[in-house]
């Protein structure tokens, strides 16, 4: 329009002042004439997307699909077991055999305490046991005697009792015949009573020694256990998380020395929205992804479901167990989980490339005759299956709508389009 106005001005000026041109004005007129000639030769350019040059597009007809719902949850990985090892005896640290990050086997020694005093206690208790067994007349591996009359001390007391009873019987006969005095009879009776008491004491001593042997055996085993506890071992296969002691330190009872975690299996504790409470089942398979290994999936199985819902987050916890034999996953990883469910819903999906995203707004272009109009939508999420990467649409579209996707370039509201019959482009719109 500006070019045409300039051309008109040039023509009008040339006609009005043709008879009165000065040399300067002649030059000006010559320049204006050149501009007029240029205006006359410039063609009008057509814009891409107007009636003369429609944009080529692919069309996608919106239809409802039956979607098998997957429960989306987030959470963290935890070690299957985490144990804080502590000292069971008081002693000085002699050796530290593992450090933070080391992989350990079940039963592997980790800390060794000075065993000298503990060995002395074991030797003392063993001596007491041997002494009691000798008093009972049994060997190191013999069981406790069941018949106390077979014990030498009891047999001796029994023999003394037998002798005293016989002598007392003869003394009574001789006293009746007046062959001995009353004093001699009383002495025989007193010896008989004394030997009876000694026999009962011998039986009681056997019972006491048997009880002492049981106690001494237990004390010996306890001393041996404490000696074994001087070597602190890993309770399961795993890794050392923290180490709290150094050689030379004197440890008191229950002093923490190391934290060992079991990582050949891990627990994934997931926060599941409460609306999925009826759809999470024990034993369900779980697909897990972590940021450390993008694009790689790990698999677990639901093992526990918390029966209560947290009021602040309106979620409940589901725990899944997963194998971690190669040790790629680590406790503390943030995980995103997908849990398949039996829930089915009708929904609308669009190819990923059919959706445009600008400044926080998702929009598509709907076909209206041979033009397109811009429509804002609200996606419910993204999915990727055998049909490729797609958006699930929650609001903004209905079945039967036809969505246009430009073959090349960008669509604009109101653009004229022409369908190109090929499969819809699934690449992201720029």
Tab-separated table of C-alpha atoms in Angstrom:
chain	number	residue	atom	x	y	z
A	1	UNK	CA	0.000	0.000	0.000
A	2	UNK	CA	2.852	2.392	0.806
A	3	UNK	CA	4.479	1.607	-2.571
A	4	UNK	CA	1.252	2.359	-4.419
A	5	UNK	CA	0.800	5.707	-2.599
A	6	UNK	CA	4.348	6.677	-3.458
A	7	UNK	CA	3.749	5.852	-7.099
A	8	UNK	CA	0.580	7.983	-7.192
A	9	UNK	CA	2.388	10.933	-5.668
A	10	UNK	CA	5.135	10.600	-8.228
A	11	UNK	CA	2.694	10.584	-11.165
A	12	UNK	CA	0.755	13.548	-9.836
A	13	UNK	CA	3.892	15.619	-9.275
A	14	UNK	CA	5.231	14.830	-12.738
A	15	UNK	CA	2.005	15.917	-14.505
A	16	UNK	CA	1.583	19.173	-12.534
A	17	UNK	CA	5.081	20.534	-12.815
A	18	UNK	CA	6.249	19.250	-16.209
A	19	UNK	CA	6.454	22.774	-17.718
A	20	UNK	CA	8.376	24.444	-14.905
A	21	UNK	CA	11.227	22.061	-14.132
A	22	UNK	CA	14.537	23.578	-13.061
A	23	UNK	CA	17.720	21.520	-13.353
A	24	UNK	CA	17.449	20.551	-9.648
A	25	UNK	CA	13.827	19.646	-9.985
A	26	UNK	CA	14.626	17.714	-13.136
A	27	UNK	CA	17.000	15.557	-11.103
A	28	UNK	CA	14.333	15.035	-8.416
A	29	UNK	CA	11.800	14.133	-11.043
A	30	UNK	CA	14.208	11.629	-12.533
A	31	UNK	CA	14.683	9.914	-9.168
A	32	UNK	CA	10.963	9.839	-8.521
A	33	UNK	CA	10.420	8.355	-11.950
A	34	UNK	CA	12.857	5.568	-11.108
A	35	UNK	CA	10.899	4.875	-7.900
A	36	UNK	CA	7.673	4.800	-9.906
A	37	UNK	CA	9.179	2.297	-12.310
A	38	UNK	CA	10.224	0.094	-9.389
A	39	UNK	CA	6.711	0.277	-7.922
A	40	UNK	CA	5.183	-0.809	-11.141
A	41	UNK	CA	7.495	-3.867	-11.444
A	42	UNK	CA	7.110	-5.242	-7.753
A	43	UNK	CA	4.715	-8.269	-7.617
A	44	UNK	CA	2.438	-8.832	-4.583
A	45	UNK	CA	3.852	-11.649	-2.334
A	46	UNK	CA	1.442	-14.327	-1.030
A	47	UNK	CA	1.731	-15.330	2.637
A	48	UNK	CA	2.100	-19.111	3.446
A	49	UNK	CA	-1.181	-20.253	4.899
A	50	UNK	CA	-3.523	-17.975	2.965
A	51	UNK	CA	-5.990	-19.037	0.278
A	52	UNK	CA	-3.360	-18.899	-2.476
A	53	UNK	CA	-0.723	-20.892	-0.613
A	54	UNK	CA	-2.371	-23.250	1.958
A	55	UNK	CA	-0.125	-25.035	4.442
A	56	UNK	CA	0.167	-28.757	4.117
A	57	UNK	CA	-0.928	-30.614	7.243
A	58	UNK	CA	-1.614	-34.071	8.534
A	59	UNK	CA	-4.983	-34.562	10.208
A	60	UNK	CA	-5.702	-36.673	13.249
A	61	UNK	CA	-9.321	-37.524	14.120
A	62	UNK	CA	-9.899	-37.553	17.866
A	63	UNK	CA	-11.380	-40.797	19.205
A	64	UNK	CA	-11.857	-42.324	22.641
A	65	UNK	CA	-9.700	-45.258	23.711
A	66	UNK	CA	-9.859	-47.702	26.608
A	67	UNK	CA	-6.838	-47.002	28.782
A	68	UNK	CA	-5.470	-49.540	31.267
A	69	UNK	CA	-4.442	-47.344	34.148
A	70	UNK	CA	-0.975	-47.449	35.674
A	71	UNK	CA	-0.541	-46.036	39.140
A	72	UNK	CA	2.178	-43.400	39.256
A	73	UNK	CA	4.050	-42.948	42.520
A	74	UNK	CA	7.329	-41.552	43.784
A	75	UNK	CA	9.519	-42.576	46.657
A	76	UNK	CA	13.013	-43.559	47.748
A	77	UNK	CA	15.156	-46.662	47.953
A	78	UNK	CA	16.132	-48.132	51.315
A	79	UNK	CA	18.485	-50.940	52.261
A	80	UNK	CA	16.821	-54.273	52.940
A	81	UNK	CA	18.520	-54.306	56.336
A	82	UNK	CA	20.567	-51.706	58.202
A	83	UNK	CA	22.355	-52.750	61.364
A	84	UNK	CA	24.350	-50.673	63.825
A	85	UNK	CA	27.019	-52.987	65.208
A	86	UNK	CA	28.149	-52.378	68.778
A	87	UNK	CA	30.623	-53.820	71.258
A	88	UNK	CA	29.306	-56.698	73.374
A	89	UNK	CA	32.363	-56.699	75.641
A	90	UNK	CA	34.653	-54.094	77.129
A	91	UNK	CA	38.085	-54.177	75.535
A	92	UNK	CA	40.580	-52.178	73.509
A	93	UNK	CA	40.306	-52.109	69.703
A	94	UNK	CA	43.104	-54.213	68.240
A	95	UNK	CA	42.290	-54.202	64.495
A	96	UNK	CA	39.840	-52.507	62.104
A	97	UNK	CA	39.443	-54.811	59.089
A	98	UNK	CA	36.871	-52.894	57.003
A	99	UNK	CA	36.135	-49.289	56.151
A	100	UNK	CA	33.309	-47.215	54.694
A	101	UNK	CA	32.156	-48.410	51.286
A	102	UNK	CA	33.706	-51.868	51.581
A	103	UNK	CA	31.607	-54.830	50.519
A	104	UNK	CA	31.447	-57.500	53.200
A	105	UNK	CA	30.296	-61.115	53.428
A	106	UNK	CA	28.079	-62.620	56.070
A	107	UNK	CA	30.246	-63.526	59.065
A	108	UNK	CA	33.266	-61.551	57.829
A	109	UNK	CA	35.370	-60.081	60.705
A	110	UNK	CA	35.140	-56.295	60.819
A	111	UNK	CA	36.569	-55.263	64.214
A	112	UNK	CA	38.931	-57.273	66.445
A	113	UNK	CA	39.198	-56.387	70.162
A	114	UNK	CA	42.117	-57.326	72.413
A	115	UNK	CA	41.216	-60.863	73.630
A	116	UNK	CA	43.840	-61.297	76.385
A	117	UNK	CA	41.659	-60.585	79.455
A	118	UNK	CA	38.768	-62.476	77.937
A	119	UNK	CA	40.989	-65.517	77.388
A	120	UNK	CA	42.060	-65.400	81.036
A	121	UNK	CA	38.413	-65.526	82.104
A	122	UNK	CA	37.781	-68.507	79.838
A	123	UNK	CA	40.718	-70.370	81.382
A	124	UNK	CA	39.496	-69.607	84.912
A	125	UNK	CA	36.014	-70.917	84.219
A	126	UNK	CA	37.373	-74.036	82.583
A	127	UNK	CA	39.439	-74.722	85.714
A	128	UNK	CA	36.366	-74.448	87.927
A	129	UNK	CA	34.477	-76.876	85.716
A	130	UNK	CA	37.309	-79.389	85.818
A	131	UNK	CA	37.494	-79.121	89.613
A	132	UNK	CA	33.778	-79.794	90.071
A	133	UNK	CA	33.880	-82.724	87.676
A	134	UNK	CA	36.777	-84.179	89.620
A	135	UNK	CA	34.778	-83.900	92.869
A	136	UNK	CA	31.909	-85.693	91.216
A	137	UNK	CA	34.256	-88.277	89.819
A	138	UNK	CA	33.351	-87.748	86.155
A	139	UNK	CA	35.500	-86.956	83.152
A	140	UNK	CA	35.466	-83.853	80.878
A	141	UNK	CA	32.875	-85.225	78.471
A	142	UNK	CA	30.863	-87.393	80.890
A	143	UNK	CA	27.223	-86.545	81.662
A	144	UNK	CA	26.017	-85.680	85.142
A	145	UNK	CA	25.634	-88.711	87.435
A	146	UNK	CA	22.060	-89.867	87.890
A	147	UNK	CA	22.657	-92.170	90.906
A	148	UNK	CA	24.395	-90.314	93.743
A	149	UNK	CA	25.204	-93.629	95.516
A	150	UNK	CA	27.815	-94.254	92.827
A	151	UNK	CA	29.802	-91.210	93.933
A	152	UNK	CA	32.862	-92.103	95.997
A	153	UNK	CA	32.143	-89.642	98.780
A	154	UNK	CA	28.621	-91.023	99.168
A	155	UNK	CA	29.849	-94.608	99.126
A	156	UNK	CA	32.327	-93.824	101.917
A	157	UNK	CA	29.611	-92.149	103.995
A	158	UNK	CA	27.348	-95.127	103.346
A	159	UNK	CA	30.069	-97.532	104.528
A	160	UNK	CA	30.584	-95.529	107.722
A	161	UNK	CA	26.841	-95.570	108.320
A	162	UNK	CA	26.668	-99.350	107.837
A	163	UNK	CA	29.523	-99.867	110.301
A	164	UNK	CA	27.992	-97.547	112.897
A	165	UNK	CA	24.590	-99.256	112.658
A	166	UNK	CA	26.121	-102.719	113.202
A	167	UNK	CA	28.164	-101.536	116.177
A	168	UNK	CA	25.161	-99.855	117.720
A	169	UNK	CA	23.142	-103.063	117.315
A	170	UNK	CA	25.803	-105.163	119.078
A	171	UNK	CA	26.130	-102.535	121.795
A	172	UNK	CA	22.415	-102.777	122.533
A	173	UNK	CA	22.656	-106.584	122.842
A	174	UNK	CA	25.673	-106.383	125.114
A	175	UNK	CA	24.005	-103.715	127.257
A	176	UNK	CA	20.960	-105.912	127.688
A	177	UNK	CA	23.285	-108.689	128.956
A	178	UNK	CA	24.996	-106.114	131.154
A	179	UNK	CA	28.311	-106.630	129.421
A	180	UNK	CA	28.887	-102.907	128.720
A	181	UNK	CA	28.039	-99.758	130.547
A	182	UNK	CA	25.405	-97.161	129.707
A	183	UNK	CA	28.138	-94.810	128.625
A	184	UNK	CA	29.423	-97.229	126.020
A	185	UNK	CA	25.904	-97.717	124.699
A	186	UNK	CA	25.390	-93.978	124.444
A	187	UNK	CA	28.664	-93.594	122.536
A	188	UNK	CA	27.580	-96.215	120.019
A	189	UNK	CA	24.196	-94.522	119.595
A	190	UNK	CA	25.858	-91.139	119.104
A	191	UNK	CA	28.201	-92.523	116.443
A	192	UNK	CA	25.243	-94.067	114.638
A	193	UNK	CA	23.426	-90.724	114.530
A	194	UNK	CA	26.574	-88.904	113.390
A	195	UNK	CA	27.206	-91.278	110.476
A	196	UNK	CA	23.563	-90.952	109.366
A	197	UNK	CA	23.968	-87.176	109.271
A	198	UNK	CA	27.242	-87.493	107.369
A	199	UNK	CA	25.557	-89.764	104.818
A	200	UNK	CA	22.775	-87.211	104.238
A	201	UNK	CA	25.360	-84.445	103.912
A	202	UNK	CA	27.214	-86.504	101.296
A	203	UNK	CA	24.005	-86.859	99.279
A	204	UNK	CA	23.347	-83.125	99.556
A	205	UNK	CA	26.927	-82.389	98.525
A	206	UNK	CA	26.412	-84.371	95.343
A	207	UNK	CA	23.337	-82.303	94.538
A	208	UNK	CA	25.289	-79.132	95.257
A	209	UNK	CA	28.170	-80.184	93.040
A	210	UNK	CA	25.792	-81.073	90.211
A	211	UNK	CA	24.192	-77.625	90.408
A	212	UNK	CA	27.645	-76.017	90.604
A	213	UNK	CA	28.714	-77.931	87.513
A	214	UNK	CA	25.707	-76.663	85.565
A	215	UNK	CA	26.476	-73.098	86.658
A	216	UNK	CA	30.192	-73.465	85.902
A	217	UNK	CA	29.464	-74.894	82.474
A	218	UNK	CA	27.242	-71.900	81.746
A	219	UNK	CA	29.900	-69.486	83.023
A	220	UNK	CA	32.495	-71.180	80.820
A	221	UNK	CA	30.249	-70.908	77.758
A	222	UNK	CA	29.531	-67.265	78.568
A	223	UNK	CA	33.254	-66.554	78.842
A	224	UNK	CA	33.825	-68.299	75.509
A	225	UNK	CA	31.024	-66.245	73.945
A	226	UNK	CA	32.581	-63.025	75.182
A	227	UNK	CA	35.877	-64.146	73.709
A	228	UNK	CA	34.142	-64.745	70.382
A	229	UNK	CA	32.396	-61.375	70.694
A	230	UNK	CA	35.822	-59.759	70.723
A	231	UNK	CA	35.660	-60.276	66.939
A	232	UNK	CA	32.753	-58.218	65.591
A	233	UNK	CA	31.409	-59.777	62.383
A	234	UNK	CA	29.018	-58.724	59.642
A	235	UNK	CA	25.520	-60.135	60.305
A	236	UNK	CA	24.661	-60.301	56.571
A	237	UNK	CA	26.196	-59.631	53.151
A	238	UNK	CA	26.265	-55.933	52.372
A	239	UNK	CA	28.424	-52.825	52.617
A	240	UNK	CA	29.881	-50.702	55.388
A	241	UNK	CA	27.935	-47.458	55.637
A	242	UNK	CA	29.805	-45.795	58.506
A	243	UNK	CA	32.794	-46.595	60.709
A	244	UNK	CA	33.035	-45.078	64.193
A	245	UNK	CA	36.189	-46.530	65.807
A	246	UNK	CA	39.953	-46.631	65.348
A	247	UNK	CA	42.671	-48.972	66.626
A	248	UNK	CA	43.636	-48.306	70.234
A	249	UNK	CA	40.258	-47.036	71.421
A	250	UNK	CA	38.788	-48.629	74.549
A	251	UNK	CA	35.205	-49.637	73.973
A	252	UNK	CA	32.509	-49.782	76.586
A	253	UNK	CA	29.483	-52.054	76.363
A	254	UNK	CA	27.107	-51.137	73.538
A	255	UNK	CA	29.548	-48.657	72.006
A	256	UNK	CA	28.581	-48.324	68.287
A	257	UNK	CA	31.413	-49.318	65.970
A	258	UNK	CA	29.973	-49.650	62.442
A	259	UNK	CA	26.774	-49.452	60.412
A	260	UNK	CA	26.333	-52.201	57.818
A	261	UNK	CA	23.606	-52.137	55.170
A	262	UNK	CA	22.326	-55.018	53.093
A	263	UNK	CA	22.023	-53.964	49.459
A	264	UNK	CA	21.654	-57.202	47.470
A	265	UNK	CA	17.950	-56.473	47.841
A	266	UNK	CA	16.381	-53.039	48.302
A	267	UNK	CA	13.110	-51.657	49.571
A	268	UNK	CA	11.331	-49.062	47.437
A	269	UNK	CA	8.959	-47.130	49.686
A	270	UNK	CA	6.427	-45.370	47.476
A	271	UNK	CA	3.902	-42.627	48.262
A	272	UNK	CA	0.702	-43.638	46.450
A	273	UNK	CA	-2.224	-41.163	46.141
A	274	UNK	CA	-5.187	-42.226	48.243
A	275	UNK	CA	-7.525	-42.470	45.228
A	276	UNK	CA	-5.594	-45.589	44.185
A	277	UNK	CA	-6.076	-47.345	47.517
A	278	UNK	CA	-8.448	-49.921	46.035
A	279	UNK	CA	-6.195	-50.742	43.102
A	280	UNK	CA	-2.819	-51.517	44.679
A	281	UNK	CA	-2.492	-55.233	45.439
A	282	UNK	CA	0.131	-57.330	47.216
A	283	UNK	CA	2.423	-59.031	44.749
A	284	UNK	CA	1.856	-56.504	41.939
A	285	UNK	CA	4.852	-55.869	39.687
A	286	UNK	CA	6.394	-52.383	39.825
A	287	UNK	CA	8.477	-50.636	37.168
A	288	UNK	CA	11.013	-48.262	38.697
A	289	UNK	CA	13.199	-45.558	37.201
A	290	UNK	CA	15.995	-43.517	38.790
A	291	UNK	CA	17.759	-40.387	37.610
A	292	UNK	CA	21.169	-42.056	37.804
A	293	UNK	CA	20.260	-44.405	34.937
A	294	UNK	CA	17.901	-42.531	32.585
A	295	UNK	CA	15.961	-44.728	30.200
A	296	UNK	CA	16.634	-47.898	32.209
A	297	UNK	CA	13.854	-49.681	34.085
A	298	UNK	CA	14.151	-51.797	37.219
A	299	UNK	CA	11.520	-54.207	38.413
A	300	UNK	CA	10.186	-55.058	41.849
A	301	UNK	CA	7.143	-56.540	43.517
A	302	UNK	CA	4.781	-55.003	46.084
A	303	UNK	CA	5.413	-56.695	49.428
A	304	UNK	CA	3.664	-54.467	51.979
A	305	UNK	CA	0.912	-51.863	51.955
A	306	UNK	CA	0.445	-49.396	54.804
A	307	UNK	CA	-3.142	-49.578	56.067
A	308	UNK	CA	-3.357	-45.853	56.919
A	309	UNK	CA	-3.267	-42.676	54.823
A	310	UNK	CA	-1.091	-39.702	55.816
A	311	UNK	CA	-3.406	-36.739	56.392
A	312	UNK	CA	-0.884	-34.098	55.328
A	313	UNK	CA	-0.046	-35.620	51.931
A	314	UNK	CA	-3.169	-37.751	51.363
A	315	UNK	CA	-0.950	-40.655	50.331
A	316	UNK	CA	-0.278	-44.120	51.719
A	317	UNK	CA	2.958	-46.068	51.601
A	318	UNK	CA	3.475	-49.170	49.492
A	319	UNK	CA	6.732	-51.060	49.764
A	320	UNK	CA	8.244	-53.028	46.891
A	321	UNK	CA	11.229	-55.364	47.033
A	322	UNK	CA	13.672	-55.469	44.139
A	323	UNK	CA	16.856	-57.366	43.385
A	324	UNK	CA	20.134	-55.431	43.315
A	325	UNK	CA	22.669	-58.189	42.794
A	326	UNK	CA	25.003	-56.065	40.659
A	327	UNK	CA	24.854	-53.167	43.141
A	328	UNK	CA	23.881	-50.498	40.590
A	329	UNK	CA	21.155	-49.075	42.797
A	330	UNK	CA	21.969	-47.370	46.083
A	331	UNK	CA	19.887	-46.657	49.170
A	332	UNK	CA	18.610	-43.085	49.086
A	333	UNK	CA	17.947	-42.933	45.325
A	334	UNK	CA	14.792	-41.051	44.355
A	335	UNK	CA	12.550	-43.349	42.296
A	336	UNK	CA	9.555	-42.926	40.033
A	337	UNK	CA	7.318	-45.966	39.954
A	338	UNK	CA	4.585	-47.262	37.691
A	339	UNK	CA	2.275	-49.931	39.091
A	340	UNK	CA	-0.131	-51.671	36.682
A	341	UNK	CA	-3.740	-51.898	37.828
A	342	UNK	CA	-6.987	-53.456	36.611
A	343	UNK	CA	-8.671	-50.086	36.326
A	344	UNK	CA	-9.888	-49.119	32.814
A	345	UNK	CA	-11.152	-45.727	31.644
A	346	UNK	CA	-12.206	-44.057	28.407
A	347	UNK	CA	-9.847	-41.280	27.457
A	348	UNK	CA	-8.398	-39.321	24.526
A	349	UNK	CA	-4.822	-39.542	23.287
A	350	UNK	CA	-2.973	-37.332	20.806
A	351	UNK	CA	0.374	-37.860	19.110
A	352	UNK	CA	3.111	-36.000	20.891
A	353	UNK	CA	3.800	-33.828	17.846
A	354	UNK	CA	0.180	-32.652	17.652
A	355	UNK	CA	0.469	-30.704	20.904
A	356	UNK	CA	2.193	-27.323	21.043
A	357	UNK	CA	3.580	-25.940	24.279
A	358	UNK	CA	4.217	-22.223	24.701
A	359	UNK	CA	4.656	-20.238	27.925
A	360	UNK	CA	3.031	-22.852	30.156
A	361	UNK	CA	0.041	-23.390	27.832
A	362	UNK	CA	-0.717	-26.549	25.834
A	363	UNK	CA	-2.664	-26.007	22.613
A	364	UNK	CA	-3.688	-27.748	19.392
A	365	UNK	CA	-5.037	-26.569	16.036
A	366	UNK	CA	-8.500	-27.820	15.103
A	367	UNK	CA	-9.673	-28.062	11.495
A	368	UNK	CA	-12.650	-25.802	10.685
A	369	UNK	CA	-13.460	-26.138	6.994
A	370	UNK	CA	-10.170	-25.403	5.279
A	371	UNK	CA	-8.909	-23.254	8.140
A	372	UNK	CA	-7.506	-24.085	11.573
A	373	UNK	CA	-8.340	-22.524	14.892
A	374	UNK	CA	-6.263	-22.560	18.028
A	375	UNK	CA	-7.625	-24.548	21.028
A	376	UNK	CA	-6.147	-24.724	24.512
A	377	UNK	CA	-6.138	-28.167	26.163
A	378	UNK	CA	-5.237	-29.631	29.527
A	379	UNK	CA	-3.146	-32.802	29.257
A	380	UNK	CA	-3.406	-35.495	31.928
A	381	UNK	CA	0.070	-36.825	31.294
A	382	UNK	CA	2.287	-38.562	28.780
A	383	UNK	CA	2.623	-42.206	27.862
A	384	UNK	CA	4.751	-44.274	25.536
A	385	UNK	CA	3.551	-47.571	24.044
A	386	UNK	CA	3.555	-49.406	20.738
A	387	UNK	CA	1.944	-46.327	19.152
A	388	UNK	CA	4.792	-44.096	20.223
A	389	UNK	CA	4.902	-41.157	22.601
A	390	UNK	CA	1.500	-39.594	23.177
A	391	UNK	CA	-0.346	-37.040	25.309
A	392	UNK	CA	-3.445	-37.985	27.259
A	393	UNK	CA	-5.951	-35.114	27.071
A	394	UNK	CA	-8.103	-34.373	30.097
A	395	UNK	CA	-9.963	-31.283	28.801
A	396	UNK	CA	-10.341	-29.317	25.589
A	397	UNK	CA	-11.188	-31.997	23.005
A	398	UNK	CA	-14.078	-34.309	22.210
A	399	UNK	CA	-14.393	-37.351	19.952
A	400	UNK	CA	-14.711	-36.351	16.299
A	401	UNK	CA	-12.524	-33.252	16.489
A	402	UNK	CA	-9.868	-33.127	13.793
A	403	UNK	CA	-6.452	-31.937	14.883
A	404	UNK	CA	-4.005	-30.531	12.325
A	405	UNK	CA	-0.256	-31.039	12.439
A	406	UNK	CA	1.912	-28.999	10.067
A	407	UNK	CA	4.118	-30.978	7.721
A	408	UNK	CA	6.707	-28.218	8.007
A	409	UNK	CA	6.748	-24.822	9.669
A	410	UNK	CA	4.405	-23.528	12.349
A	411	UNK	CA	0.643	-23.246	12.174
A	412	UNK	CA	-1.118	-20.050	13.176
A	413	UNK	CA	-4.669	-19.319	14.165
A	414	UNK	CA	-6.851	-18.908	11.087
A	415	UNK	CA	-4.333	-20.338	8.614
A	416	UNK	CA	-5.626	-22.016	5.448
A	417	UNK	CA	-4.526	-25.641	5.283
A	418	UNK	CA	-4.530	-28.544	2.862
A	419	UNK	CA	-4.393	-32.176	4.011
A	420	UNK	CA	-1.473	-34.334	3.040
A	421	UNK	CA	-2.507	-37.946	3.433
A	422	UNK	CA	0.294	-39.524	5.398
A	423	UNK	CA	0.627	-40.888	8.883
A	424	UNK	CA	0.517	-38.203	11.564
A	425	UNK	CA	3.921	-36.947	12.620
A	426	UNK	CA	4.800	-38.101	16.127
A	427	UNK	CA	7.803	-35.841	16.626
A	428	UNK	CA	7.464	-32.992	19.135
A	429	UNK	CA	6.126	-29.725	17.736
A	430	UNK	CA	8.558	-26.862	18.081
